[in-house]
């Protein structure tokens, strides 16, 4: 009997100790979160750039590509989608980076794995029965698996529900793809795009180890009117249907910040977002893309006063490569039920100055190497030339460099 009481007492003491330990860990995490700095424009420093090789490698080429950029920590390499028409994926090295006044002076990446169809012919199943193209929106090597998101390019009837595939990280291995799966219930147009890993200190507060989102694709009413992010647990794919997606920020058609057809320094019909990163030791989520800063116009480029794009569509010339910066504490407040996803605004937006500011270029992807703190961004051109990869680092408190830009006050989004 005495031994039994001692056992119960020991269990109680152990439970109390575990409770204190968990509370202490939570307190330390909260302190770390609150003390983490917000990335400012001067903190984003360009280390250098490199080129992607010309020519065909397997089933595709890099021209008209550079989307769904992802860092593969296992190989220290980059994965990306090539030519828009094929939607194939290749893996390349990260060569020595440098600064050069001419593109020809930059190093060129080598191809580790040539272009292949990572969905092994299953991409169309993301929206079966539709004739419009299905595109790969994001890639994420994570815990030995490759996660793939996809979106129907022109989902006018909003029928797409399935968005995600799971495969192996070795592009040479066939027969290992699963999916497509449904993720979340907000809508495929909100989540069929970019991925980013969440730093460990933020995973509980945000609701998962990975964030996933989508923005600014055709048929605006089925996607977000601005940057969108949801926290997911990749292991849920194929196990739970739908796999849960915790809303952190998004702007639906009944809660948008501003109209689609207006001049805006935040979002309009000309906005493009290629990727998002959450740098370690900060409390920032940084979206990379392109924003039209001039009067909005829909029509032919010449009629809209846009010398960079002659085609019929959305125009807001002139354009700027762009960063939208969000405070993770705001996203955590949404997860905690203290704010709604559409109540959140970026704490700053700013133009990103690149060494080769070609007028018809676009930022197609962004990814992050957690081991070195490097941010990779792809700049692709509206012609047959190869995309460039620019490499940034976060240097809080730095004075900046010629490649870093401080946001003009009139471009900031005020709460």
PDB file of N, CA and C in Angstrom, residues 47-147:
ATOM      1  N   UNK A  47      23.990  39.302 -52.115  1.00  0.00           N
ATOM      2  CA  UNK A  47      25.339  38.734 -52.108  1.00  0.00           C
ATOM      3  C   UNK A  47      25.878  38.534 -53.519  1.00  0.00           C
ATOM      4  N   UNK A  48      25.008  38.202 -54.449  1.00  0.00           N
ATOM      5  CA  UNK A  48      25.448  37.959 -55.819  1.00  0.00           C
ATOM      6  C   UNK A  48      24.381  37.238 -56.619  1.00  0.00           C
ATOM      7  N   UNK A  49      24.738  36.827 -57.822  1.00  0.00           N
ATOM      8  CA  UNK A  49      23.788  36.218 -58.742  1.00  0.00           C
ATOM      9  C   UNK A  49      24.480  35.133 -59.554  1.00  0.00           C
ATOM     10  N   UNK A  50      23.680  34.297 -60.215  1.00  0.00           N
ATOM     11  CA  UNK A  50      24.224  33.343 -61.179  1.00  0.00           C
ATOM     12  C   UNK A  50      23.180  33.028 -62.242  1.00  0.00           C
ATOM     13  N   UNK A  51      23.652  32.396 -63.325  1.00  0.00           N
ATOM     14  CA  UNK A  51      22.785  32.098 -64.461  1.00  0.00           C
ATOM     15  C   UNK A  51      22.354  30.640 -64.439  1.00  0.00           C
ATOM     16  N   UNK A  52      21.266  30.362 -65.128  1.00  0.00           N
ATOM     17  CA  UNK A  52      20.858  28.995 -65.425  1.00  0.00           C
ATOM     18  C   UNK A  52      21.294  28.667 -66.849  1.00  0.00           C
ATOM     19  N   UNK A  53      21.634  27.418 -67.114  1.00  0.00           N
ATOM     20  CA  UNK A  53      22.208  27.079 -68.424  1.00  0.00           C
ATOM     21  C   UNK A  53      21.182  27.099 -69.551  1.00  0.00           C
ATOM     22  N   UNK A  54      21.666  27.408 -70.753  1.00  0.00           N
ATOM     23  CA  UNK A  54      20.826  27.385 -71.953  1.00  0.00           C
ATOM     24  C   UNK A  54      20.770  25.971 -72.524  1.00  0.00           C
ATOM     25  N   UNK A  55      19.737  25.717 -73.325  1.00  0.00           N
ATOM     26  CA  UNK A  55      19.610  24.422 -73.977  1.00  0.00           C
ATOM     27  C   UNK A  55      18.585  23.532 -73.313  1.00  0.00           C
ATOM     28  N   UNK A  56      18.391  22.392 -73.926  1.00  0.00           N
ATOM     29  CA  UNK A  56      17.393  21.443 -73.439  1.00  0.00           C
ATOM     30  C   UNK A  56      18.072  20.382 -72.572  1.00  0.00           C
ATOM     31  N   UNK A  57      17.466  20.088 -71.439  1.00  0.00           N
ATOM     32  CA  UNK A  57      17.987  19.084 -70.517  1.00  0.00           C
ATOM     33  C   UNK A  57      16.860  18.109 -70.201  1.00  0.00           C
ATOM     34  N   UNK A  58      16.865  16.986 -70.829  1.00  0.00           N
ATOM     35  CA  UNK A  58      15.768  16.044 -70.664  1.00  0.00           C
ATOM     36  C   UNK A  58      14.523  16.534 -71.357  1.00  0.00           C
ATOM     37  N   UNK A  59      13.433  16.660 -70.625  1.00  0.00           N
ATOM     38  CA  UNK A  59      12.127  16.931 -71.222  1.00  0.00           C
ATOM     39  C   UNK A  59      11.804  18.411 -71.368  1.00  0.00           C
ATOM     40  N   UNK A  60      12.711  19.327 -70.976  1.00  0.00           N
ATOM     41  CA  UNK A  60      12.370  20.743 -71.061  1.00  0.00           C
ATOM     42  C   UNK A  60      13.635  21.589 -71.025  1.00  0.00           C
ATOM     43  N   UNK A  61      13.446  22.894 -70.787  1.00  0.00           N
ATOM     44  CA  UNK A  61      14.543  23.852 -70.725  1.00  0.00           C
ATOM     45  C   UNK A  61      14.178  24.936 -69.707  1.00  0.00           C
ATOM     46  N   UNK A  62      15.149  25.788 -69.360  1.00  0.00           N
ATOM     47  CA  UNK A  62      14.915  26.807 -68.339  1.00  0.00           C
ATOM     48  C   UNK A  62      14.250  28.059 -68.894  1.00  0.00           C
ATOM     49  N   UNK A  63      14.348  28.310 -70.208  1.00  0.00           N
ATOM     50  CA  UNK A  63      13.711  29.482 -70.797  1.00  0.00           C
ATOM     51  C   UNK A  63      12.220  29.474 -70.501  1.00  0.00           C
ATOM     52  N   UNK A  64      11.659  30.651 -70.249  1.00  0.00           N
ATOM     53  CA  UNK A  64      10.248  30.817 -69.872  1.00  0.00           C
ATOM     54  C   UNK A  64       9.909  30.025 -68.603  1.00  0.00           C
ATOM     55  N   UNK A  65      10.885  29.823 -67.747  1.00  0.00           N
ATOM     56  CA  UNK A  65      10.662  29.044 -66.522  1.00  0.00           C
ATOM     57  C   UNK A  65      11.175  29.768 -65.301  1.00  0.00           C
ATOM     58  N   UNK A  66      11.593  28.971 -64.304  1.00  0.00           N
ATOM     59  CA  UNK A  66      12.097  29.511 -63.047  1.00  0.00           C
ATOM     60  C   UNK A  66      11.063  29.595 -61.943  1.00  0.00           C
ATOM     61  N   UNK A  67       9.894  28.966 -62.149  1.00  0.00           N
ATOM     62  CA  UNK A  67       8.836  29.019 -61.139  1.00  0.00           C
ATOM     63  C   UNK A  67       8.994  27.899 -60.116  1.00  0.00           C
ATOM     64  N   UNK A  68       8.200  27.980 -59.040  1.00  0.00           N
ATOM     65  CA  UNK A  68       8.157  26.955 -57.983  1.00  0.00           C
ATOM     66  C   UNK A  68       9.556  26.642 -57.455  1.00  0.00           C
ATOM     67  N   UNK A  69      10.334  27.662 -57.199  1.00  0.00           N
ATOM     68  CA  UNK A  69      11.712  27.493 -56.743  1.00  0.00           C
ATOM     69  C   UNK A  69      11.747  26.875 -55.349  1.00  0.00           C
ATOM     70  N   UNK A  70      12.677  25.909 -55.135  1.00  0.00           N
ATOM     71  CA  UNK A  70      12.798  25.245 -53.835  1.00  0.00           C
ATOM     72  C   UNK A  70      14.255  24.889 -53.574  1.00  0.00           C
ATOM     73  N   UNK A  71      14.678  25.042 -52.330  1.00  0.00           N
ATOM     74  CA  UNK A  71      16.033  24.647 -51.934  1.00  0.00           C
ATOM     75  C   UNK A  71      16.008  23.230 -51.400  1.00  0.00           C
ATOM     76  N   UNK A  72      16.891  22.384 -51.910  1.00  0.00           N
ATOM     77  CA  UNK A  72      17.012  20.997 -51.468  1.00  0.00           C
ATOM     78  C   UNK A  72      18.223  20.886 -50.553  1.00  0.00           C
ATOM     79  N   UNK A  73      17.982  20.879 -49.245  1.00  0.00           N
ATOM     80  CA  UNK A  73      19.078  20.880 -48.277  1.00  0.00           C
ATOM     81  C   UNK A  73      19.939  19.635 -48.378  1.00  0.00           C
ATOM     82  N   UNK A  74      19.370  18.521 -48.815  1.00  0.00           N
ATOM     83  CA  UNK A  74      20.131  17.275 -48.894  1.00  0.00           C
ATOM     84  C   UNK A  74      21.289  17.379 -49.873  1.00  0.00           C
ATOM     85  N   UNK A  75      21.116  18.154 -50.934  1.00  0.00           N
ATOM     86  CA  UNK A  75      22.156  18.292 -51.958  1.00  0.00           C
ATOM     87  C   UNK A  75      22.727  19.704 -52.037  1.00  0.00           C
ATOM     88  N   UNK A  76      22.200  20.631 -51.234  1.00  0.00           N
ATOM     89  CA  UNK A  76      22.628  22.018 -51.359  1.00  0.00           C
ATOM     90  C   UNK A  76      22.301  22.580 -52.725  1.00  0.00           C
ATOM     91  N   UNK A  77      21.174  22.167 -53.281  1.00  0.00           N
ATOM     92  CA  UNK A  77      20.825  22.472 -54.664  1.00  0.00           C
ATOM     93  C   UNK A  77      19.471  23.166 -54.744  1.00  0.00           C
ATOM     94  N   UNK A  78      19.075  23.516 -55.964  1.00  0.00           N
ATOM     95  CA  UNK A  78      17.792  24.151 -56.203  1.00  0.00           C
ATOM     96  C   UNK A  78      16.950  23.291 -57.146  1.00  0.00           C
ATOM     97  N   UNK A  79      15.658  23.202 -56.842  1.00  0.00           N
ATOM     98  CA  UNK A  79      14.677  22.596 -57.726  1.00  0.00           C
ATOM     99  C   UNK A  79      13.812  23.712 -58.296  1.00  0.00           C
ATOM    100  N   UNK A  80      13.383  23.550 -59.545  1.00  0.00           N
ATOM    101  CA  UNK A  80      12.492  24.547 -60.137  1.00  0.00           C
ATOM    102  C   UNK A  80      11.799  23.976 -61.356  1.00  0.00           C
ATOM    103  N   UNK A  81      10.693  24.614 -61.733  1.00  0.00           N
ATOM    104  CA  UNK A  81       9.966  24.266 -62.948  1.00  0.00           C
ATOM    105  C   UNK A  81      10.604  25.001 -64.121  1.00  0.00           C
ATOM    106  N   UNK A  82      10.700  24.321 -65.246  1.00  0.00           N
ATOM    107  CA  UNK A  82      11.267  24.917 -66.444  1.00  0.00           C
ATOM    108  C   UNK A  82      10.221  25.594 -67.303  1.00  0.00           C
ATOM    109  N   UNK A  83      10.344  25.412 -68.607  1.00  0.00           N
ATOM    110  CA  UNK A  83       9.473  26.087 -69.573  1.00  0.00           C
ATOM    111  C   UNK A  83       8.010  25.939 -69.186  1.00  0.00           C
ATOM    112  N   UNK A  84       7.290  27.057 -69.254  1.00  0.00           N
ATOM    113  CA  UNK A  84       5.905  27.098 -68.799  1.00  0.00           C
ATOM    114  C   UNK A  84       5.021  26.063 -69.494  1.00  0.00           C
ATOM    115  N   UNK A  85       5.294  25.759 -70.735  1.00  0.00           N
ATOM    116  CA  UNK A  85       4.423  24.860 -71.486  1.00  0.00           C
ATOM    117  C   UNK A  85       4.580  23.401 -71.084  1.00  0.00           C
ATOM    118  N   UNK A  86       5.730  23.019 -70.538  1.00  0.00           N
ATOM    119  CA  UNK A  86       5.940  21.612 -70.176  1.00  0.00           C
ATOM    120  C   UNK A  86       5.717  21.302 -68.695  1.00  0.00           C
ATOM    121  N   UNK A  87       5.937  22.250 -67.805  1.00  0.00           N
ATOM    122  CA  UNK A  87       5.761  22.061 -66.362  1.00  0.00           C
ATOM    123  C   UNK A  87       6.597  20.888 -65.831  1.00  0.00           C
ATOM    124  N   UNK A  88       7.838  20.820 -66.280  1.00  0.00           N
ATOM    125  CA  UNK A  88       8.783  19.808 -65.825  1.00  0.00           C
ATOM    126  C   UNK A  88       9.703  20.405 -64.760  1.00  0.00           C
ATOM    127  N   UNK A  89      10.321  19.550 -63.962  1.00  0.00           N
ATOM    128  CA  UNK A  89      11.157  19.991 -62.847  1.00  0.00           C
ATOM    129  C   UNK A  89      12.578  19.486 -63.028  1.00  0.00           C
ATOM    130  N   UNK A  90      13.559  20.345 -62.769  1.00  0.00           N
ATOM    131  CA  UNK A  90      14.981  19.979 -62.810  1.00  0.00           C
ATOM    132  C   UNK A  90      15.653  20.404 -61.515  1.00  0.00           C
ATOM    133  N   UNK A  91      16.848  19.864 -61.285  1.00  0.00           N
ATOM    134  CA  UNK A  91      17.653  20.203 -60.097  1.00  0.00           C
ATOM    135  C   UNK A  91      19.001  20.721 -60.566  1.00  0.00           C
ATOM    136  N   UNK A  92      19.439  21.853 -59.984  1.00  0.00           N
ATOM    137  CA  UNK A  92      20.701  22.468 -60.382  1.00  0.00           C
ATOM    138  C   UNK A  92      21.567  22.751 -59.172  1.00  0.00           C
ATOM    139  N   UNK A  93      22.859  22.895 -59.426  1.00  0.00           N
ATOM    140  CA  UNK A  93      23.807  23.266 -58.382  1.00  0.00           C
ATOM    141  C   UNK A  93      23.705  24.765 -58.091  1.00  0.00           C
ATOM    142  N   UNK A  94      24.280  25.151 -56.965  1.00  0.00           N
ATOM    143  CA  UNK A  94      24.470  26.568 -56.666  1.00  0.00           C
ATOM    144  C   UNK A  94      25.948  26.864 -56.885  1.00  0.00           C
ATOM    145  N   UNK A  95      26.294  27.517 -57.983  1.00  0.00           N
ATOM    146  CA  UNK A  95      27.705  27.782 -58.277  1.00  0.00           C
ATOM    147  C   UNK A  95      28.219  28.938 -57.425  1.00  0.00           C
ATOM    148  N   UNK A  96      29.498  29.248 -57.504  1.00  0.00           N
ATOM    149  CA  UNK A  96      29.991  30.449 -56.817  1.00  0.00           C
ATOM    150  C   UNK A  96      29.241  31.677 -57.309  1.00  0.00           C
ATOM    151  N   UNK A  97      28.745  32.462 -56.383  1.00  0.00           N
ATOM    152  CA  UNK A  97      27.972  33.638 -56.770  1.00  0.00           C
ATOM    153  C   UNK A  97      28.865  34.863 -56.766  1.00  0.00           C
ATOM    154  N   UNK A  98      28.466  35.862 -57.533  1.00  0.00           N
ATOM    155  CA  UNK A  98      29.253  37.080 -57.580  1.00  0.00           C
ATOM    156  C   UNK A  98      28.451  38.215 -58.159  1.00  0.00           C
ATOM    157  N   UNK A  99      29.022  39.410 -58.096  1.00  0.00           N
ATOM    158  CA  UNK A  99      28.411  40.598 -58.669  1.00  0.00           C
ATOM    159  C   UNK A  99      29.117  40.922 -59.969  1.00  0.00           C
ATOM    160  N   UNK A 100      28.350  41.317 -60.962  1.00  0.00           N
ATOM    161  CA  UNK A 100      28.920  41.622 -62.265  1.00  0.00           C
ATOM    162  C   UNK A 100      28.084  42.693 -62.934  1.00  0.00           C
ATOM    163  N   UNK A 101      28.751  43.547 -63.702  1.00  0.00           N
ATOM    164  CA  UNK A 101      28.029  44.570 -64.449  1.00  0.00           C
ATOM    165  C   UNK A 101      27.324  43.983 -65.663  1.00  0.00           C
ATOM    166  N   UNK A 102      27.721  42.781 -66.076  1.00  0.00           N
ATOM    167  CA  UNK A 102      27.131  42.123 -67.236  1.00  0.00           C
ATOM    168  C   UNK A 102      26.655  40.725 -66.859  1.00  0.00           C
ATOM    169  N   UNK A 103      25.536  40.309 -67.431  1.00  0.00           N
ATOM    170  CA  UNK A 103      25.036  38.962 -67.176  1.00  0.00           C
ATOM    171  C   UNK A 103      26.057  37.915 -67.602  1.00  0.00           C
ATOM    172  N   UNK A 104      26.773  38.180 -68.666  1.00  0.00           N
ATOM    173  CA  UNK A 104      27.766  37.225 -69.165  1.00  0.00           C
ATOM    174  C   UNK A 104      28.899  36.999 -68.174  1.00  0.00           C
ATOM    175  N   UNK A 105      29.053  37.893 -67.199  1.00  0.00           N
ATOM    176  CA  UNK A 105      30.117  37.737 -66.213  1.00  0.00           C
ATOM    177  C   UNK A 105      29.736  36.880 -65.029  1.00  0.00           C
ATOM    178  N   UNK A 106      28.505  36.392 -64.996  1.00  0.00           N
ATOM    179  CA  UNK A 106      28.045  35.565 -63.884  1.00  0.00           C
ATOM    180  C   UNK A 106      28.349  34.098 -64.129  1.00  0.00           C
ATOM    181  N   UNK A 107      28.572  33.345 -63.043  1.00  0.00           N
ATOM    182  CA  UNK A 107      28.758  31.890 -63.141  1.00  0.00           C
ATOM    183  C   UNK A 107      27.446  31.239 -63.565  1.00  0.00           C
ATOM    184  N   UNK A 108      27.557  30.024 -64.107  1.00  0.00           N
ATOM    185  CA  UNK A 108      26.379  29.282 -64.577  1.00  0.00           C
ATOM    186  C   UNK A 108      26.216  28.009 -63.758  1.00  0.00           C
ATOM    187  N   UNK A 109      24.997  27.747 -63.325  1.00  0.00           N
ATOM    188  CA  UNK A 109      24.709  26.526 -62.565  1.00  0.00           C
ATOM    189  C   UNK A 109      24.860  25.303 -63.458  1.00  0.00           C
ATOM    190  N   UNK A 110      25.181  24.166 -62.834  1.00  0.00           N
ATOM    191  CA  UNK A 110      25.221  22.886 -63.543  1.00  0.00           C
ATOM    192  C   UNK A 110      23.939  22.115 -63.243  1.00  0.00           C
ATOM    193  N   UNK A 111      23.518  21.290 -64.179  1.00  0.00           N
ATOM    194  CA  UNK A 111      22.304  20.500 -64.009  1.00  0.00           C
ATOM    195  C   UNK A 111      22.642  19.191 -63.299  1.00  0.00           C
ATOM    196  N   UNK A 112      22.075  18.986 -62.122  1.00  0.00           N
ATOM    197  CA  UNK A 112      22.253  17.731 -61.391  1.00  0.00           C
ATOM    198  C   UNK A 112      21.291  16.661 -61.890  1.00  0.00           C
ATOM    199  N   UNK A 113      20.033  17.036 -62.093  1.00  0.00           N
ATOM    200  CA  UNK A 113      19.012  16.132 -62.615  1.00  0.00           C
ATOM    201  C   UNK A 113      18.260  16.858 -63.715  1.00  0.00           C
ATOM    202  N   UNK A 114      18.174  16.279 -64.912  1.00  0.00           N
ATOM    203  CA  UNK A 114      17.463  16.943 -66.005  1.00  0.00           C
ATOM    204  C   UNK A 114      15.959  16.970 -65.755  1.00  0.00           C
ATOM    205  N   UNK A 115      15.261  17.707 -66.585  1.00  0.00           N
ATOM    206  CA  UNK A 115      13.821  17.907 -66.414  1.00  0.00           C
ATOM    207  C   UNK A 115      13.037  16.608 -66.548  1.00  0.00           C
ATOM    208  N   UNK A 116      12.136  16.400 -65.585  1.00  0.00           N
ATOM    209  CA  UNK A 116      11.234  15.252 -65.603  1.00  0.00           C
ATOM    210  C   UNK A 116       9.849  15.713 -65.141  1.00  0.00           C
ATOM    211  N   UNK A 117       8.865  14.897 -65.392  1.00  0.00           N
ATOM    212  CA  UNK A 117       7.513  15.131 -64.903  1.00  0.00           C
ATOM    213  C   UNK A 117       7.424  14.533 -63.502  1.00  0.00           C
ATOM    214  N   UNK A 118       7.467  15.384 -62.478  1.00  0.00           N
ATOM    215  CA  UNK A 118       7.482  14.872 -61.102  1.00  0.00           C
ATOM    216  C   UNK A 118       6.137  14.273 -60.701  1.00  0.00           C
ATOM    217  N   UNK A 119       5.073  14.581 -61.444  1.00  0.00           N
ATOM    218  CA  UNK A 119       3.768  13.977 -61.142  1.00  0.00           C
ATOM    219  C   UNK A 119       3.526  12.717 -61.981  1.00  0.00           C
ATOM    220  N   UNK A 120       4.480  12.372 -62.840  1.00  0.00           N
ATOM    221  CA  UNK A 120       4.423  11.131 -63.635  1.00  0.00           C
ATOM    222  C   UNK A 120       3.093  10.987 -64.386  1.00  0.00           C
ATOM    223  N   UNK A 121       2.704  12.069 -65.043  1.00  0.00           N
ATOM    224  CA  UNK A 121       1.504  12.036 -65.864  1.00  0.00           C
ATOM    225  C   UNK A 121       0.205  12.275 -65.123  1.00  0.00           C
ATOM    226  N   UNK A 122       0.272  12.587 -63.834  1.00  0.00           N
ATOM    227  CA  UNK A 122      -0.943  12.729 -63.033  1.00  0.00           C
ATOM    228  C   UNK A 122      -1.343  14.187 -62.799  1.00  0.00           C
ATOM    229  N   UNK A 123      -0.589  15.141 -63.344  1.00  0.00           N
ATOM    230  CA  UNK A 123      -0.853  16.543 -63.053  1.00  0.00           C
ATOM    231  C   UNK A 123      -2.284  16.943 -63.418  1.00  0.00           C
ATOM    232  N   UNK A 124      -2.805  16.407 -64.518  1.00  0.00           N
ATOM    233  CA  UNK A 124      -4.147  16.783 -64.962  1.00  0.00           C
ATOM    234  C   UNK A 124      -5.233  16.374 -63.969  1.00  0.00           C
ATOM    235  N   UNK A 125      -4.935  15.427 -63.090  1.00  0.00           N
ATOM    236  CA  UNK A 125      -5.933  14.969 -62.124  1.00  0.00           C
ATOM    237  C   UNK A 125      -6.232  16.013 -61.051  1.00  0.00           C
ATOM    238  N   UNK A 126      -5.422  17.075 -60.988  1.00  0.00           N
ATOM    239  CA  UNK A 126      -5.719  18.144 -60.034  1.00  0.00           C
ATOM    240  C   UNK A 126      -7.044  18.824 -60.371  1.00  0.00           C
ATOM    241  N   UNK A 127      -7.415  18.813 -61.634  1.00  0.00           N
ATOM    242  CA  UNK A 127      -8.718  19.356 -62.043  1.00  0.00           C
ATOM    243  C   UNK A 127      -9.188  18.581 -63.268  1.00  0.00           C
ATOM    244  N   UNK A 128      -9.555  17.320 -63.093  1.00  0.00           N
ATOM    245  CA  UNK A 128      -9.883  16.459 -64.236  1.00  0.00           C
ATOM    246  C   UNK A 128     -11.093  16.980 -65.002  1.00  0.00           C
ATOM    247  N   UNK A 129     -11.043  16.781 -66.304  1.00  0.00           N
ATOM    248  CA  UNK A 129     -12.145  17.198 -67.152  1.00  0.00           C
ATOM    249  C   UNK A 129     -12.022  18.612 -67.674  1.00  0.00           C
ATOM    250  N   UNK A 130     -11.059  19.382 -67.159  1.00  0.00           N
ATOM    251  CA  UNK A 130     -10.862  20.747 -67.622  1.00  0.00           C
ATOM    252  C   UNK A 130      -9.835  20.770 -68.745  1.00  0.00           C
ATOM    253  N   UNK A 131     -10.044  21.659 -69.703  1.00  0.00           N
ATOM    254  CA  UNK A 131      -9.125  21.765 -70.833  1.00  0.00           C
ATOM    255  C   UNK A 131      -8.034  22.798 -70.596  1.00  0.00           C
ATOM    256  N   UNK A 132      -8.180  23.664 -69.571  1.00  0.00           N
ATOM    257  CA  UNK A 132      -7.151  24.680 -69.347  1.00  0.00           C
ATOM    258  C   UNK A 132      -5.944  24.068 -68.662  1.00  0.00           C
ATOM    259  N   UNK A 133      -4.774  24.677 -68.799  1.00  0.00           N
ATOM    260  CA  UNK A 133      -3.544  24.079 -68.260  1.00  0.00           C
ATOM    261  C   UNK A 133      -3.553  23.955 -66.741  1.00  0.00           C
ATOM    262  N   UNK A 134      -2.913  22.892 -66.253  1.00  0.00           N
ATOM    263  CA  UNK A 134      -2.637  22.736 -64.827  1.00  0.00           C
ATOM    264  C   UNK A 134      -1.157  23.040 -64.630  1.00  0.00           C
ATOM    265  N   UNK A 135      -0.848  23.904 -63.686  1.00  0.00           N
ATOM    266  CA  UNK A 135       0.537  24.323 -63.472  1.00  0.00           C
ATOM    267  C   UNK A 135       1.010  23.950 -62.073  1.00  0.00           C
ATOM    268  N   UNK A 136       2.299  23.677 -61.974  1.00  0.00           N
ATOM    269  CA  UNK A 136       2.903  23.432 -60.665  1.00  0.00           C
ATOM    270  C   UNK A 136       3.104  24.777 -59.981  1.00  0.00           C
ATOM    271  N   UNK A 137       2.514  24.928 -58.808  1.00  0.00           N
ATOM    272  CA  UNK A 137       2.585  26.192 -58.093  1.00  0.00           C
ATOM    273  C   UNK A 137       3.689  26.259 -57.064  1.00  0.00           C
ATOM    274  N   UNK A 138       4.097  25.090 -56.520  1.00  0.00           N
ATOM    275  CA  UNK A 138       5.124  25.093 -55.490  1.00  0.00           C
ATOM    276  C   UNK A 138       5.778  23.742 -55.344  1.00  0.00           C
ATOM    277  N   UNK A 139       7.023  23.746 -54.869  1.00  0.00           N
ATOM    278  CA  UNK A 139       7.796  22.535 -54.574  1.00  0.00           C
ATOM    279  C   UNK A 139       8.386  22.689 -53.180  1.00  0.00           C
ATOM    280  N   UNK A 140       8.428  21.580 -52.427  1.00  0.00           N
ATOM    281  CA  UNK A 140       8.996  21.614 -51.084  1.00  0.00           C
ATOM    282  C   UNK A 140       9.645  20.281 -50.755  1.00  0.00           C
ATOM    283  N   UNK A 141      10.982  20.193 -50.753  1.00  0.00           N
ATOM    284  CA  UNK A 141      11.651  19.014 -50.185  1.00  0.00           C
ATOM    285  C   UNK A 141      11.595  19.108 -48.668  1.00  0.00           C
ATOM    286  N   UNK A 142      10.998  18.087 -48.037  1.00  0.00           N
ATOM    287  CA  UNK A 142      10.793  18.165 -46.587  1.00  0.00           C
ATOM    288  C   UNK A 142      10.740  16.756 -46.011  1.00  0.00           C
ATOM    289  N   UNK A 143      11.596  16.504 -45.022  1.00  0.00           N
ATOM    290  CA  UNK A 143      11.652  15.202 -44.344  1.00  0.00           C
ATOM    291  C   UNK A 143      11.740  14.033 -45.332  1.00  0.00           C
ATOM    292  N   UNK A 144      12.578  14.182 -46.339  1.00  0.00           N
ATOM    293  CA  UNK A 144      12.833  13.095 -47.276  1.00  0.00           C
ATOM    294  C   UNK A 144      11.789  12.911 -48.353  1.00  0.00           C
ATOM    295  N   UNK A 145      10.802  13.786 -48.417  1.00  0.00           N
ATOM    296  CA  UNK A 145       9.775  13.709 -49.445  1.00  0.00           C
ATOM    297  C   UNK A 145       9.731  15.026 -50.224  1.00  0.00           C
ATOM    298  N   UNK A 146       9.197  14.959 -51.435  1.00  0.00           N
ATOM    299  CA  UNK A 146       8.993  16.153 -52.243  1.00  0.00           C
ATOM    300  C   UNK A 146       7.500  16.425 -52.320  1.00  0.00           C
ATOM    301  N   UNK A 147       7.089  17.579 -51.811  1.00  0.00           N
ATOM    302  CA  UNK A 147       5.682  17.983 -51.844  1.00  0.00           C
ATOM    303  C   UNK A 147       5.476  18.958 -53.002  1.00  0.00           C
TER     304      UNK A 147
END
